[in-house]
Amino acid sequence: IAIGKINVYKKEEQQVSRVKAADTEAEIMRFRMAKETAIRQLSELYEKVLREVGEENAAIFEVHQMMLEDAGYNDSIEDMIRIQGINAECAVADTADNFVRMFMEMDDDYMRERAADVKDISKRVLTILNGDFKEAVAVKGASIIVADDLAPSETVQLDKDMVLSFVTVHGSPNSHTAIPALVGVSLPLDGAVDGKHGIVDGTEGKLYVDPDEETLRRMKRRQQEEAEQKELLQTLRGRENVTLDGKKVMLYANIGNLKDLAAVLQNDAGGIGLFRSEFIYLERDDYPTEEEQFQIYKQAAEAMAGKRVIIRTLDIGADKQCDYFQMEHEENPALGCRAIRICLTRPEVFKTQLRALFRASAYGKVSIMYPMITSVKEVKRIREIAASVKAELSGQGIEIGEPEQGIMIETPAAALISEELAKEADFFSIGTNDLTQYTLAVDRQNTKLDEFYDSHHPAILRMISMVVENAHRAGIWAGICGELGADQSLTREFLAMGVDELSVSPESILSIRKIVLETNVEEYKAGRL
């Protein structure tokens, strides 16, 4: 809940005139100098965001730098200047329009959202060409910032102490600009709401403009309750995750990189249930070496001091692309070469990661988890490769541990044959995001289909229950690492199913623990019947 004055942020429209260039080479040099200045600014923004909110959030500014270096983008601008004899500003604006149109016409939602990035970098270059180096976005006191949309470079410049909440008319929850509390709110930006009193309800997804006294009282009460609840949750640190009738559950955290470890420890997670190793690949321009990966995994294992650290092997493809992998274009990448399919078709990449993982397992309780499994044959092939890697390391006299090797259940195929898969795995972790996508045949990246993406669908819940039963029958444990694990409306249901582990964002650990401590599973099951 955010309560305060509304501040409508309007972007200044950049007027670009088409001017005949007296010296085209001089115009090209103007563009190149402006581009270098823009890259330098983006590098500074990267360092600022890296310090404040971590590498995952800063990565977009590295992407913007790479986009400014893109040969196609640069050639288009310079060719326009030479061939048409126009000024640099016009060439940048026309190229931006062409690239935006090209991205917007693509079928893939992720690629369509890159149109906003092209606009952002082009606006930066135009601003520099026009001689305007101002970076800061003016905020009049602590405010609810309302805008048509916000680029990452705009939000990062805002003084966090002055921003109560973000509200945008456009934008996507999946885009790089999805920092706002509310996205896709229909409201006027002509000044009608500027300066008025507002309330943002992030739970219900509502914006109240000039709320009546009753609404204001109700929201202030909720705001106070939230503050008290947050304080109360801190008293749950150090408590065991045991229900009133004695059933234990493991509460682990999902992380993307080492910088997330502080939040894991701060929120008292019992371990790491999902270390997304793909970010090690996504944040680089070339394949990470065995030694680079080993140092990262080793640091995570040592920091968790004997607590379980489940590291998912490379999971790129679909909406997560690495240029240096040089993947072929696919009409339907979500159903294409991704995750374990890449690893099994590029064994040299897979073996490098496995060597690093087995080496790191000597320094803590590391577990290895394989994503996107659809058959027993795949798991057996993975086990063969892993065994050969272990033998190779042992033969070289390199110390290794005996990590658990589990699989993700995130396809209907894996769920339906989970009884057979359980004989080949040490544990299951259910990836509910993709399981929902593939079961319901709904692209989870397509925001237009949000109303059809129902993670509470009976088919999903039945699959989860079946997978847990089959895991227990084989004597292994089963957890949930998808977003559904943090859905507090289902926590008791998962406990009743016998789910052994829930892996959620670090910030959700204590809230879930509170529900666990207050639940009598047998009474809940009796009342459900």
Tab-separated table of C-alpha atoms in Angstrom, residues 27 62 112 140 150 162 187 204 267 270 275 280 327 346 379 426 457 459 478 501 511:
chain	number	residue	atom	x	y	z
A	27	GLU	CA	27.833	14.062	-39.306
A	62	GLU	CA	24.927	-3.942	-20.488
A	112	ARG	CA	8.434	-7.294	-29.210
A	140	LYS	CA	8.489	16.843	-6.400
A	150	LEU	CA	9.152	4.035	-17.892
A	162	MET	CA	11.220	10.078	-3.185
A	187	LEU	CA	-5.868	6.779	-16.675
A	204	GLU	CA	-5.446	-5.772	-5.493
A	267	ASN	CA	15.312	-14.328	5.692
A	270	GLY	CA	16.782	-23.552	5.214
A	275	PHE	CA	20.092	-21.677	-8.078
A	280	ILE	CA	26.152	-17.203	-15.250
A	327	MET	CA	21.044	-21.113	-31.705
A	346	ARG	CA	26.222	-30.053	-26.762
A	379	VAL	CA	17.718	-39.266	-17.303
A	426	ASP	CA	17.273	-38.645	-5.864
A	457	HIS	CA	-6.400	-25.255	-12.547
A	459	ALA	CA	-5.277	-30.414	-13.701
A	478	ALA	CA	9.440	-33.871	-3.765
A	501	GLU	CA	9.864	-28.676	0.241
A	511	SER	CA	5.334	-15.517	5.515
